Amino acid sequence: MSARLNTAQPYVIGLFRIVVGLLFACHGAASLFGVLGGAVGTNGGTVDAGAWPGWYAAVIQLVGGTLVLFGLGTRAAAFIASGSMAYAYFEVHQSNALWPMENGGEASAMFCWAFLLLVFTGSGALGLDRLFAKRTTRTTGEREPAAQAATVAA
């Protein structure tokens, strides 16, 4: 059974990446453009351009989420997104209460850890990272470890 699950792993990681990236990009789009209910706490509005930290967080969410969604520069985009969510949790939510359930930081904590996982697993299957890695392999004639499907053992 483990062997079967291991063969599906790159595809499951790819689907995980797509879902997490889409949800993160939606948060950024809501804050920047007022779609999907708008920015949190603005009654359908947007965050002010250049406002610290909300506007910058929204840009990271939209751009980082889109890159992760398509699997393009996944590890770098996920690293930045994870850091932004760690900042959001500790600077915005942690001061209200200790636990995420008490301080409203569940989404920040969950996104932080989900993106950190993607930093270490990569884009999985169905990502543009793999397409570009294969192109590089064809032009150089060398086999790159990044282009191969790697199993992650727990």
JSON list of N, CA, C and O in Angstrom, two decimals, residues 3-14 75 120-127 129-131 133-134 137 143-153:
[
{"chain": "A", "resi": 3, "resn": "ALA", "atom": "N", "xyz": [3.73, 1.68, -1.39]},
{"chain": "A", "resi": 3, "resn": "ALA", "atom": "CA", "xyz": [4.26, 1.91, -2.74]},
{"chain": "A", "resi": 3, "resn": "ALA", "atom": "C", "xyz": [3.23, 2.63, -3.61]},
{"chain": "A", "resi": 3, "resn": "ALA", "atom": "O", "xyz": [3.58, 3.54, -4.37]},
{"chain": "A", "resi": 4, "resn": "ARG", "atom": "N", "xyz": [1.98, 2.24, -3.51]},
{"chain": "A", "resi": 4, "resn": "ARG", "atom": "CA", "xyz": [0.92, 2.91, -4.27]},
{"chain": "A", "resi": 4, "resn": "ARG", "atom": "C", "xyz": [0.76, 4.36, -3.86]},
{"chain": "A", "resi": 4, "resn": "ARG", "atom": "O", "xyz": [0.60, 5.24, -4.69]},
{"chain": "A", "resi": 5, "resn": "LEU", "atom": "N", "xyz": [0.78, 4.60, -2.55]},
{"chain": "A", "resi": 5, "resn": "LEU", "atom": "CA", "xyz": [0.65, 5.97, -2.06]},
{"chain": "A", "resi": 5, "resn": "LEU", "atom": "C", "xyz": [1.85, 6.82, -2.50]},
{"chain": "A", "resi": 5, "resn": "LEU", "atom": "O", "xyz": [1.70, 7.99, -2.84]},
{"chain": "A", "resi": 6, "resn": "ASN", "atom": "N", "xyz": [3.04, 6.22, -2.51]},
{"chain": "A", "resi": 6, "resn": "ASN", "atom": "CA", "xyz": [4.23, 6.95, -2.93]},
{"chain": "A", "resi": 6, "resn": "ASN", "atom": "C", "xyz": [4.17, 7.35, -4.40]},
{"chain": "A", "resi": 6, "resn": "ASN", "atom": "O", "xyz": [4.68, 8.41, -4.77]},
{"chain": "A", "resi": 7, "resn": "THR", "atom": "N", "xyz": [3.56, 6.52, -5.24]},
{"chain": "A", "resi": 7, "resn": "THR", "atom": "CA", "xyz": [3.46, 6.89, -6.66]},
{"chain": "A", "resi": 7, "resn": "THR", "atom": "C", "xyz": [2.48, 8.04, -6.87]},
{"chain": "A", "resi": 7, "resn": "THR", "atom": "O", "xyz": [2.64, 8.82, -7.80]},
{"chain": "A", "resi": 8, "resn": "ALA", "atom": "N", "xyz": [1.50, 8.17, -5.99]},
{"chain": "A", "resi": 8, "resn": "ALA", "atom": "CA", "xyz": [0.53, 9.27, -6.11]},
{"chain": "A", "resi": 8, "resn": "ALA", "atom": "C", "xyz": [1.01, 10.55, -5.45]},
{"chain": "A", "resi": 8, "resn": "ALA", "atom": "O", "xyz": [0.43, 11.61, -5.66]},
{"chain": "A", "resi": 9, "resn": "GLN", "atom": "N", "xyz": [2.07, 10.46, -4.66]},
{"chain": "A", "resi": 9, "resn": "GLN", "atom": "CA", "xyz": [2.52, 11.60, -3.87]},
{"chain": "A", "resi": 9, "resn": "GLN", "atom": "C", "xyz": [2.77, 12.88, -4.67]},
{"chain": "A", "resi": 9, "resn": "GLN", "atom": "O", "xyz": [2.31, 13.94, -4.27]},
{"chain": "A", "resi": 10, "resn": "PRO", "atom": "N", "xyz": [3.48, 12.85, -5.80]},
{"chain": "A", "resi": 10, "resn": "PRO", "atom": "CA", "xyz": [3.70, 14.10, -6.52]},
{"chain": "A", "resi": 10, "resn": "PRO", "atom": "C", "xyz": [2.40, 14.76, -6.97]},
{"chain": "A", "resi": 10, "resn": "PRO", "atom": "O", "xyz": [2.28, 15.99, -6.99]},
{"chain": "A", "resi": 11, "resn": "TYR", "atom": "N", "xyz": [1.41, 13.95, -7.33]},
{"chain": "A", "resi": 11, "resn": "TYR", "atom": "CA", "xyz": [0.13, 14.50, -7.77]},
{"chain": "A", "resi": 11, "resn": "TYR", "atom": "C", "xyz": [-0.67, 15.09, -6.61]},
{"chain": "A", "resi": 11, "resn": "TYR", "atom": "O", "xyz": [-1.31, 16.13, -6.76]},
{"chain": "A", "resi": 12, "resn": "VAL", "atom": "N", "xyz": [-0.61, 14.44, -5.46]},
{"chain": "A", "resi": 12, "resn": "VAL", "atom": "CA", "xyz": [-1.31, 14.96, -4.28]},
{"chain": "A", "resi": 12, "resn": "VAL", "atom": "C", "xyz": [-0.64, 16.26, -3.82]},
{"chain": "A", "resi": 12, "resn": "VAL", "atom": "O", "xyz": [-1.33, 17.22, -3.47]},
{"chain": "A", "resi": 13, "resn": "ILE", "atom": "N", "xyz": [0.68, 16.31, -3.83]},
{"chain": "A", "resi": 13, "resn": "ILE", "atom": "CA", "xyz": [1.38, 17.55, -3.49]},
{"chain": "A", "resi": 13, "resn": "ILE", "atom": "C", "xyz": [1.02, 18.64, -4.49]},
{"chain": "A", "resi": 13, "resn": "ILE", "atom": "O", "xyz": [0.80, 19.80, -4.11]},
{"chain": "A", "resi": 14, "resn": "GLY", "atom": "N", "xyz": [0.93, 18.29, -5.76]},
{"chain": "A", "resi": 14, "resn": "GLY", "atom": "CA", "xyz": [0.52, 19.26, -6.78]},
{"chain": "A", "resi": 14, "resn": "GLY", "atom": "C", "xyz": [-0.88, 19.80, -6.53]},
{"chain": "A", "resi": 14, "resn": "GLY", "atom": "O", "xyz": [-1.12, 21.01, -6.64]},
{"chain": "A", "resi": 75, "resn": "ARG", "atom": "N", "xyz": [9.17, 27.15, -4.51]},
{"chain": "A", "resi": 75, "resn": "ARG", "atom": "CA", "xyz": [9.89, 27.16, -3.23]},
{"chain": "A", "resi": 75, "resn": "ARG", "atom": "C", "xyz": [10.16, 28.58, -2.74]},
{"chain": "A", "resi": 75, "resn": "ARG", "atom": "O", "xyz": [9.96, 28.88, -1.57]},
{"chain": "A", "resi": 120, "resn": "PHE", "atom": "N", "xyz": [9.76, 22.75, 1.32]},
{"chain": "A", "resi": 120, "resn": "PHE", "atom": "CA", "xyz": [10.55, 21.53, 1.38]},
{"chain": "A", "resi": 120, "resn": "PHE", "atom": "C", "xyz": [10.13, 20.46, 0.38]},
{"chain": "A", "resi": 120, "resn": "PHE", "atom": "O", "xyz": [10.97, 19.66, -0.05]},
{"chain": "A", "resi": 121, "resn": "THR", "atom": "N", "xyz": [8.87, 20.44, -0.03]},
{"chain": "A", "resi": 121, "resn": "THR", "atom": "CA", "xyz": [8.42, 19.42, -0.98]},
{"chain": "A", "resi": 121, "resn": "THR", "atom": "C", "xyz": [8.56, 19.87, -2.42]},
{"chain": "A", "resi": 121, "resn": "THR", "atom": "O", "xyz": [8.64, 19.04, -3.32]},
{"chain": "A", "resi": 122, "resn": "GLY", "atom": "N", "xyz": [8.54, 21.16, -2.66]},
{"chain": "A", "resi": 122, "resn": "GLY", "atom": "CA", "xyz": [8.54, 21.65, -4.03]},
{"chain": "A", "resi": 122, "resn": "GLY", "atom": "C", "xyz": [7.14, 21.65, -4.60]},
{"chain": "A", "resi": 122, "resn": "GLY", "atom": "O", "xyz": [6.16, 21.45, -3.88]},
{"chain": "A", "resi": 123, "resn": "SER", "atom": "N", "xyz": [7.04, 21.82, -5.90]},
{"chain": "A", "resi": 123, "resn": "SER", "atom": "CA", "xyz": [5.73, 22.00, -6.53]},
{"chain": "A", "resi": 123, "resn": "SER", "atom": "C", "xyz": [4.97, 20.71, -6.77]},
{"chain": "A", "resi": 123, "resn": "SER", "atom": "O", "xyz": [3.78, 20.75, -7.05]},
{"chain": "A", "resi": 124, "resn": "GLY", "atom": "N", "xyz": [5.63, 19.56, -6.68]},
{"chain": "A", "resi": 124, "resn": "GLY", "atom": "CA", "xyz": [4.94, 18.32, -6.99]},
{"chain": "A", "resi": 124, "resn": "GLY", "atom": "C", "xyz": [4.66, 18.24, -8.48]},
{"chain": "A", "resi": 124, "resn": "GLY", "atom": "O", "xyz": [5.30, 18.91, -9.29]},
{"chain": "A", "resi": 125, "resn": "ALA", "atom": "N", "xyz": [3.69, 17.44, -8.85]},
{"chain": "A", "resi": 125, "resn": "ALA", "atom": "CA", "xyz": [3.32, 17.31, -10.25]},
{"chain": "A", "resi": 125, "resn": "ALA", "atom": "C", "xyz": [2.45, 18.49, -10.67]},
{"chain": "A", "resi": 125, "resn": "ALA", "atom": "O", "xyz": [1.97, 19.25, -9.83]},
{"chain": "A", "resi": 126, "resn": "LEU", "atom": "N", "xyz": [2.25, 18.62, -11.92]},
{"chain": "A", "resi": 126, "resn": "LEU", "atom": "CA", "xyz": [1.34, 19.61, -12.51]},
{"chain": "A", "resi": 126, "resn": "LEU", "atom": "C", "xyz": [1.80, 21.05, -12.32]},
{"chain": "A", "resi": 126, "resn": "LEU", "atom": "O", "xyz": [0.98, 21.96, -12.40]},
{"chain": "A", "resi": 127, "resn": "GLY", "atom": "N", "xyz": [3.06, 21.28, -12.08]},
{"chain": "A", "resi": 127, "resn": "GLY", "atom": "CA", "xyz": [3.56, 22.64, -11.89]},
{"chain": "A", "resi": 127, "resn": "GLY", "atom": "C", "xyz": [4.47, 23.07, -13.02]},
{"chain": "A", "resi": 127, "resn": "GLY", "atom": "O", "xyz": [5.11, 22.24, -13.68]},
{"chain": "A", "resi": 129, "resn": "ASP", "atom": "N", "xyz": [7.22, 24.60, -12.66]},
{"chain": "A", "resi": 129, "resn": "ASP", "atom": "CA", "xyz": [8.60, 24.34, -12.26]},
{"chain": "A", "resi": 129, "resn": "ASP", "atom": "C", "xyz": [9.15, 23.09, -12.95]},
{"chain": "A", "resi": 129, "resn": "ASP", "atom": "O", "xyz": [10.26, 23.09, -13.46]},
{"chain": "A", "resi": 130, "resn": "ARG", "atom": "N", "xyz": [8.36, 22.06, -13.01]},
{"chain": "A", "resi": 130, "resn": "ARG", "atom": "CA", "xyz": [8.79, 20.80, -13.63]},
{"chain": "A", "resi": 130, "resn": "ARG", "atom": "C", "xyz": [8.94, 20.95, -15.13]},
{"chain": "A", "resi": 130, "resn": "ARG", "atom": "O", "xyz": [9.86, 20.39, -15.72]},
{"chain": "A", "resi": 131, "resn": "LEU", "atom": "N", "xyz": [8.06, 21.72, -15.75]},
{"chain": "A", "resi": 131, "resn": "LEU", "atom": "CA", "xyz": [8.14, 21.94, -17.20]},
{"chain": "A", "resi": 131, "resn": "LEU", "atom": "C", "xyz": [9.44, 22.63, -17.55]},
{"chain": "A", "resi": 131, "resn": "LEU", "atom": "O", "xyz": [10.15, 22.23, -18.47]},
{"chain": "A", "resi": 133, "resn": "ALA", "atom": "N", "xyz": [12.16, 22.76, -15.68]},
{"chain": "A", "resi": 133, "resn": "ALA", "atom": "CA", "xyz": [13.28, 21.90, -15.31]},
{"chain": "A", "resi": 133, "resn": "ALA", "atom": "C", "xyz": [13.54, 20.87, -16.41]},
{"chain": "A", "resi": 133, "resn": "ALA", "atom": "O", "xyz": [14.68, 20.57, -16.72]},
{"chain": "A", "resi": 134, "resn": "LYS", "atom": "N", "xyz": [12.49, 20.35, -17.02]},
{"chain": "A", "resi": 134, "resn": "LYS", "atom": "CA", "xyz": [12.66, 19.38, -18.11]},
{"chain": "A", "resi": 134, "resn": "LYS", "atom": "C", "xyz": [13.27, 20.05, -19.33]},
{"chain": "A", "resi": 134, "resn": "LYS", "atom": "O", "xyz": [14.08, 19.47, -20.02]},
{"chain": "A", "resi": 137, "resn": "THR", "atom": "N", "xyz": [16.88, 20.41, -18.78]},
{"chain": "A", "resi": 137, "resn": "THR", "atom": "CA", "xyz": [17.52, 19.10, -18.90]},
{"chain": "A", "resi": 137, "resn": "THR", "atom": "C", "xyz": [17.75, 18.76, -20.37]},
{"chain": "A", "resi": 137, "resn": "THR", "atom": "O", "xyz": [18.81, 18.27, -20.73]},
{"chain": "A", "resi": 143, "resn": "ARG", "atom": "N", "xyz": [20.84, 15.32, -16.46]},
{"chain": "A", "resi": 143, "resn": "ARG", "atom": "CA", "xyz": [19.65, 15.02, -15.68]},
{"chain": "A", "resi": 143, "resn": "ARG", "atom": "C", "xyz": [19.72, 15.79, -14.37]},
{"chain": "A", "resi": 143, "resn": "ARG", "atom": "O", "xyz": [20.68, 15.65, -13.62]},
{"chain": "A", "resi": 144, "resn": "GLU", "atom": "N", "xyz": [18.70, 16.61, -14.10]},
{"chain": "A", "resi": 144, "resn": "GLU", "atom": "CA", "xyz": [18.68, 17.40, -12.88]},
{"chain": "A", "resi": 144, "resn": "GLU", "atom": "C", "xyz": [17.82, 16.74, -11.83]},
{"chain": "A", "resi": 144, "resn": "GLU", "atom": "O", "xyz": [16.71, 16.31, -12.12]},
{"chain": "A", "resi": 145, "resn": "PRO", "atom": "N", "xyz": [18.30, 16.69, -10.59]},
{"chain": "A", "resi": 145, "resn": "PRO", "atom": "CA", "xyz": [17.50, 16.08, -9.52]},
{"chain": "A", "resi": 145, "resn": "PRO", "atom": "C", "xyz": [16.18, 16.81, -9.30]},
{"chain": "A", "resi": 145, "resn": "PRO", "atom": "O", "xyz": [15.20, 16.21, -8.92]},
{"chain": "A", "resi": 146, "resn": "ALA", "atom": "N", "xyz": [16.11, 18.13, -9.53]},
{"chain": "A", "resi": 146, "resn": "ALA", "atom": "CA", "xyz": [14.88, 18.89, -9.29]},
{"chain": "A", "resi": 146, "resn": "ALA", "atom": "C", "xyz": [13.77, 18.46, -10.24]},
{"chain": "A", "resi": 146, "resn": "ALA", "atom": "O", "xyz": [12.60, 18.61, -9.94]},
{"chain": "A", "resi": 147, "resn": "ALA", "atom": "N", "xyz": [14.13, 17.94, -11.40]},
{"chain": "A", "resi": 147, "resn": "ALA", "atom": "CA", "xyz": [13.13, 17.56, -12.38]},
{"chain": "A", "resi": 147, "resn": "ALA", "atom": "C", "xyz": [12.56, 16.18, -12.10]},
{"chain": "A", "resi": 147, "resn": "ALA", "atom": "O", "xyz": [11.57, 15.79, -12.70]},
{"chain": "A", "resi": 148, "resn": "GLN", "atom": "N", "xyz": [13.19, 15.43, -11.23]},
{"chain": "A", "resi": 148, "resn": "GLN", "atom": "CA", "xyz": [12.73, 14.10, -10.93]},
{"chain": "A", "resi": 148, "resn": "GLN", "atom": "C", "xyz": [11.69, 14.13, -9.81]},
{"chain": "A", "resi": 148, "resn": "GLN", "atom": "O", "xyz": [11.72, 14.98, -8.95]},
{"chain": "A", "resi": 149, "resn": "ALA", "atom": "N", "xyz": [10.79, 13.16, -9.85]},
{"chain": "A", "resi": 149, "resn": "ALA", "atom": "CA", "xyz": [9.81, 13.06, -8.77]},
{"chain": "A", "resi": 149, "resn": "ALA", "atom": "C", "xyz": [10.48, 12.46, -7.56]},
{"chain": "A", "resi": 149, "resn": "ALA", "atom": "O", "xyz": [10.99, 11.35, -7.60]},
{"chain": "A", "resi": 150, "resn": "ALA", "atom": "N", "xyz": [10.51, 13.21, -6.50]},
{"chain": "A", "resi": 150, "resn": "ALA", "atom": "CA", "xyz": [11.14, 12.72, -5.27]},
{"chain": "A", "resi": 150, "resn": "ALA", "atom": "C", "xyz": [10.08, 12.39, -4.25]},
{"chain": "A", "resi": 150, "resn": "ALA", "atom": "O", "xyz": [9.12, 13.13, -4.07]},
{"chain": "A", "resi": 151, "resn": "THR", "atom": "N", "xyz": [10.25, 11.28, -3.59]},
{"chain": "A", "resi": 151, "resn": "THR", "atom": "CA", "xyz": [9.31, 10.92, -2.53]},
{"chain": "A", "resi": 151, "resn": "THR", "atom": "C", "xyz": [9.82, 11.50, -1.23]},
{"chain": "A", "resi": 151, "resn": "THR", "atom": "O", "xyz": [11.01, 11.53, -0.96]},
{"chain": "A", "resi": 152, "resn": "VAL", "atom": "N", "xyz": [8.89, 11.96, -0.44]},
{"chain": "A", "resi": 152, "resn": "VAL", "atom": "CA", "xyz": [9.22, 12.52, 0.86]},
{"chain": "A", "resi": 152, "resn": "VAL", "atom": "C", "xyz": [8.83, 11.51, 1.92]},
{"chain": "A", "resi": 152, "resn": "VAL", "atom": "O", "xyz": [7.67, 11.13, 2.01]},
{"chain": "A", "resi": 153, "resn": "ALA", "atom": "N", "xyz": [9.80, 11.06, 2.66]},
{"chain": "A", "resi": 153, "resn": "ALA", "atom": "CA", "xyz": [9.52, 10.07, 3.70]},
{"chain": "A", "resi": 153, "resn": "ALA", "atom": "C", "xyz": [9.34, 10.75, 5.03]},
{"chain": "A", "resi": 153, "resn": "ALA", "atom": "O", "xyz": [10.07, 11.69, 5.35]}
]
